[in-house]
Amino acid sequence: MIDNFVFISMLLLGFVGMEGVAWLTHKYLMHGPLWFLHSDHHRKPEGQFLEKNDFFFLIFALPGMALFLIGTIHKSFFLIGLASGITLYGFTYFMVHDIFVHQRFKWIRNSNHIYLRALRRAHKMHHKHLGKGEGECFGMLFFPLKYFRLVSKKNVNETPLPVD
């Protein structure tokens, strides 16, 4: 029973914590010294499917993989839960950012759900800034409430446009 509580607590902590890690990494590293890897995400050449920015997937996957390995060796629900939260965030990020927002795969085209419309709008505002020193909305799942107000004022039946 306590193992389940520890696992679920660490999964939630890992998931929510990754939003903070993603925000800090995006703002201070991707839009800082690692701009050379991230810049093509803001100025994607026509017809290019893969981006240098995609290397961040590997960077973010490594801690989760290491925690799974160490947690399995030591039979630690704490570490396996944390690794599961990190991995679940990575999957969510892929589904939301790459599939829903940027339409890299045409699986989830449109939604009239206010949260998803606000999320897409916030990310679109982030991409309006093409330089490394500019920007807003560096996280993925949490963003300012003003975007809910912006999309709620628009026609609910309006088809949202992809960022790209």
mmCIF file with all atom_site columns, N, CA and C in Angstrom, residues 2-4 6-8 10 67-84:
data_model
loop_
_atom_site.group_PDB
_atom_site.id
_atom_site.type_symbol
_atom_site.label_atom_id
_atom_site.label_alt_id
_atom_site.label_comp_id
_atom_site.label_asym_id
_atom_site.label_entity_id
_atom_site.label_seq_id
_atom_site.pdbx_PDB_ins_code
_atom_site.Cartn_x
_atom_site.Cartn_y
_atom_site.Cartn_z
_atom_site.occupancy
_atom_site.B_iso_or_equiv
_atom_site.pdbx_formal_charge
_atom_site.auth_seq_id
_atom_site.auth_comp_id
_atom_site.auth_asym_id
_atom_site.auth_atom_id
_atom_site.pdbx_PDB_model_num
ATOM 1  N N  . ILE A 1 2  ? 1.863  1.294  0.870   1.00 0.00 ? 2  ILE A N  1
ATOM 2  C CA . ILE A 1 2  ? 2.745  2.463  0.930   1.00 0.00 ? 2  ILE A CA 1
ATOM 3  C C  . ILE A 1 2  ? 3.557  2.583  -0.350  1.00 0.00 ? 2  ILE A C  1
ATOM 4  N N  . ASP A 1 3  ? 3.912  1.433  -0.954  1.00 0.00 ? 3  ASP A N  1
ATOM 5  C CA . ASP A 1 3  ? 4.660  1.463  -2.214  1.00 0.00 ? 3  ASP A CA 1
ATOM 6  C C  . ASP A 1 3  ? 3.850  2.133  -3.315  1.00 0.00 ? 3  ASP A C  1
ATOM 7  N N  . ASN A 1 4  ? 2.539  1.850  -3.359  1.00 0.00 ? 4  ASN A N  1
ATOM 8  C CA . ASN A 1 4  ? 1.674  2.486  -4.357  1.00 0.00 ? 4  ASN A CA 1
ATOM 9  C C  . ASN A 1 4  ? 1.604  3.992  -4.137  1.00 0.00 ? 4  ASN A C  1
ATOM 10 N N  . VAL A 1 6  ? 3.859  5.896  -2.656  1.00 0.00 ? 6  VAL A N  1
ATOM 11 C CA . VAL A 1 6  ? 5.162  6.464  -3.026  1.00 0.00 ? 6  VAL A CA 1
ATOM 12 C C  . VAL A 1 6  ? 5.275  6.562  -4.540  1.00 0.00 ? 6  VAL A C  1
ATOM 13 N N  . PHE A 1 7  ? 4.902  5.489  -5.236  1.00 0.00 ? 7  PHE A N  1
ATOM 14 C CA . PHE A 1 7  ? 4.994  5.472  -6.702  1.00 0.00 ? 7  PHE A CA 1
ATOM 15 C C  . PHE A 1 7  ? 4.145  6.585  -7.315  1.00 0.00 ? 7  PHE A C  1
ATOM 16 N N  . ILE A 1 8  ? 2.877  6.669  -6.912  1.00 0.00 ? 8  ILE A N  1
ATOM 17 C CA . ILE A 1 8  ? 1.964  7.668  -7.486  1.00 0.00 ? 8  ILE A CA 1
ATOM 18 C C  . ILE A 1 8  ? 2.416  9.085  -7.120  1.00 0.00 ? 8  ILE A C  1
ATOM 19 N N  . MET A 1 10 ? 5.468  10.128 -6.509  1.00 0.00 ? 10 MET A N  1
ATOM 20 C CA . MET A 1 10 ? 6.667  10.462 -7.275  1.00 0.00 ? 10 MET A CA 1
ATOM 21 C C  . MET A 1 10 ? 6.344  10.635 -8.757  1.00 0.00 ? 10 MET A C  1
ATOM 22 N N  . LEU A 1 67 ? 16.972 6.809  -14.207 1.00 0.00 ? 67 LEU A N  1
ATOM 23 C CA . LEU A 1 67 ? 16.176 6.529  -13.009 1.00 0.00 ? 67 LEU A CA 1
ATOM 24 C C  . LEU A 1 67 ? 15.461 5.188  -13.107 1.00 0.00 ? 67 LEU A C  1
ATOM 25 N N  . PHE A 1 68 ? 14.962 4.824  -14.294 1.00 0.00 ? 68 PHE A N  1
ATOM 26 C CA . PHE A 1 68 ? 14.362 3.494  -14.472 1.00 0.00 ? 68 PHE A CA 1
ATOM 27 C C  . PHE A 1 68 ? 15.394 2.405  -14.195 1.00 0.00 ? 68 PHE A C  1
ATOM 28 N N  . LEU A 1 69 ? 16.579 2.550  -14.738 1.00 0.00 ? 69 LEU A N  1
ATOM 29 C CA . LEU A 1 69 ? 17.632 1.553  -14.560 1.00 0.00 ? 69 LEU A CA 1
ATOM 30 C C  . LEU A 1 69 ? 18.021 1.420  -13.084 1.00 0.00 ? 69 LEU A C  1
ATOM 31 N N  . ILE A 1 70 ? 18.337 2.534  -12.451 1.00 0.00 ? 70 ILE A N  1
ATOM 32 C CA . ILE A 1 70 ? 18.753 2.508  -11.044 1.00 0.00 ? 70 ILE A CA 1
ATOM 33 C C  . ILE A 1 70 ? 17.604 2.043  -10.152 1.00 0.00 ? 70 ILE A C  1
ATOM 34 N N  . GLY A 1 71 ? 16.392 2.524  -10.432 1.00 0.00 ? 71 GLY A N  1
ATOM 35 C CA . GLY A 1 71 ? 15.226 2.125  -9.646  1.00 0.00 ? 71 GLY A CA 1
ATOM 36 C C  . GLY A 1 71 ? 14.917 0.649  -9.766  1.00 0.00 ? 71 GLY A C  1
ATOM 37 N N  . THR A 1 72 ? 15.113 0.084  -10.943 1.00 0.00 ? 72 THR A N  1
ATOM 38 C CA . THR A 1 72 ? 14.880 -1.347 -11.139 1.00 0.00 ? 72 THR A CA 1
ATOM 39 C C  . THR A 1 72 ? 15.942 -2.165 -10.408 1.00 0.00 ? 72 THR A C  1
ATOM 40 N N  . ILE A 1 73 ? 17.187 -1.771 -10.527 1.00 0.00 ? 73 ILE A N  1
ATOM 41 C CA . ILE A 1 73 ? 18.280 -2.486 -9.852  1.00 0.00 ? 73 ILE A CA 1
ATOM 42 C C  . ILE A 1 73 ? 18.073 -2.488 -8.337  1.00 0.00 ? 73 ILE A C  1
ATOM 43 N N  . HIS A 1 74 ? 17.663 -1.342 -7.788  1.00 0.00 ? 74 HIS A N  1
ATOM 44 C CA . HIS A 1 74 ? 17.512 -1.201 -6.333  1.00 0.00 ? 74 HIS A CA 1
ATOM 45 C C  . HIS A 1 74 ? 16.073 -1.417 -5.854  1.00 0.00 ? 74 HIS A C  1
ATOM 46 N N  . LYS A 1 75 ? 15.186 -1.820 -6.768  1.00 0.00 ? 75 LYS A N  1
ATOM 47 C CA . LYS A 1 75 ? 13.775 -2.056 -6.432  1.00 0.00 ? 75 LYS A CA 1
ATOM 48 C C  . LYS A 1 75 ? 13.173 -0.863 -5.675  1.00 0.00 ? 75 LYS A C  1
ATOM 49 N N  . SER A 1 76 ? 13.355 0.318  -6.248  1.00 0.00 ? 76 SER A N  1
ATOM 50 C CA . SER A 1 76 ? 12.922 1.560  -5.621  1.00 0.00 ? 76 SER A CA 1
ATOM 51 C C  . SER A 1 76 ? 11.670 2.111  -6.307  1.00 0.00 ? 76 SER A C  1
ATOM 52 N N  . PHE A 1 77 ? 10.531 2.037  -5.594  1.00 0.00 ? 77 PHE A N  1
ATOM 53 C CA . PHE A 1 77 ? 9.295  2.619  -6.119  1.00 0.00 ? 77 PHE A CA 1
ATOM 54 C C  . PHE A 1 77 ? 9.438  4.133  -6.257  1.00 0.00 ? 77 PHE A C  1
ATOM 55 N N  . PHE A 1 78 ? 10.250 4.718  -5.394  1.00 0.00 ? 78 PHE A N  1
ATOM 56 C CA . PHE A 1 78 ? 10.523 6.155  -5.428  1.00 0.00 ? 78 PHE A CA 1
ATOM 57 C C  . PHE A 1 78 ? 11.125 6.540  -6.781  1.00 0.00 ? 78 PHE A C  1
ATOM 58 N N  . LEU A 1 79 ? 12.211 5.871  -7.173  1.00 0.00 ? 79 LEU A N  1
ATOM 59 C CA . LEU A 1 79 ? 12.899 6.209  -8.425  1.00 0.00 ? 79 LEU A CA 1
ATOM 60 C C  . LEU A 1 79 ? 12.094 5.804  -9.656  1.00 0.00 ? 79 LEU A C  1
ATOM 61 N N  . ILE A 1 80 ? 11.442 4.650  -9.592  1.00 0.00 ? 80 ILE A N  1
ATOM 62 C CA . ILE A 1 80 ? 10.641 4.203  -10.739 1.00 0.00 ? 80 ILE A CA 1
ATOM 63 C C  . ILE A 1 80 ? 9.438  5.131  -10.927 1.00 0.00 ? 80 ILE A C  1
ATOM 64 N N  . GLY A 1 81 ? 8.845  5.594  -9.827  1.00 0.00 ? 81 GLY A N  1
ATOM 65 C CA . GLY A 1 81 ? 7.745  6.556  -9.923  1.00 0.00 ? 81 GLY A CA 1
ATOM 66 C C  . GLY A 1 81 ? 8.198  7.869  -10.537 1.00 0.00 ? 81 GLY A C  1
ATOM 67 N N  . LEU A 1 82 ? 9.351  8.354  -10.096 1.00 0.00 ? 82 LEU A N  1
ATOM 68 C CA . LEU A 1 82 ? 9.899  9.593  -10.645 1.00 0.00 ? 82 LEU A CA 1
ATOM 69 C C  . LEU A 1 82 ? 10.200 9.431  -12.136 1.00 0.00 ? 82 LEU A C  1
ATOM 70 N N  . ALA A 1 83 ? 10.812 8.315  -12.495 1.00 0.00 ? 83 ALA A N  1
ATOM 71 C CA . ALA A 1 83 ? 11.107 8.034  -13.908 1.00 0.00 ? 83 ALA A CA 1
ATOM 72 C C  . ALA A 1 83 ? 9.822  7.950  -14.726 1.00 0.00 ? 83 ALA A C  1
ATOM 73 N N  . SER A 1 84 ? 8.787  7.367  -14.149 1.00 0.00 ? 84 SER A N  1
ATOM 74 C CA . SER A 1 84 ? 7.499  7.256  -14.851 1.00 0.00 ? 84 SER A CA 1
ATOM 75 C C  . SER A 1 84 ? 6.886  8.629  -15.084 1.00 0.00 ? 84 SER A C  1
#
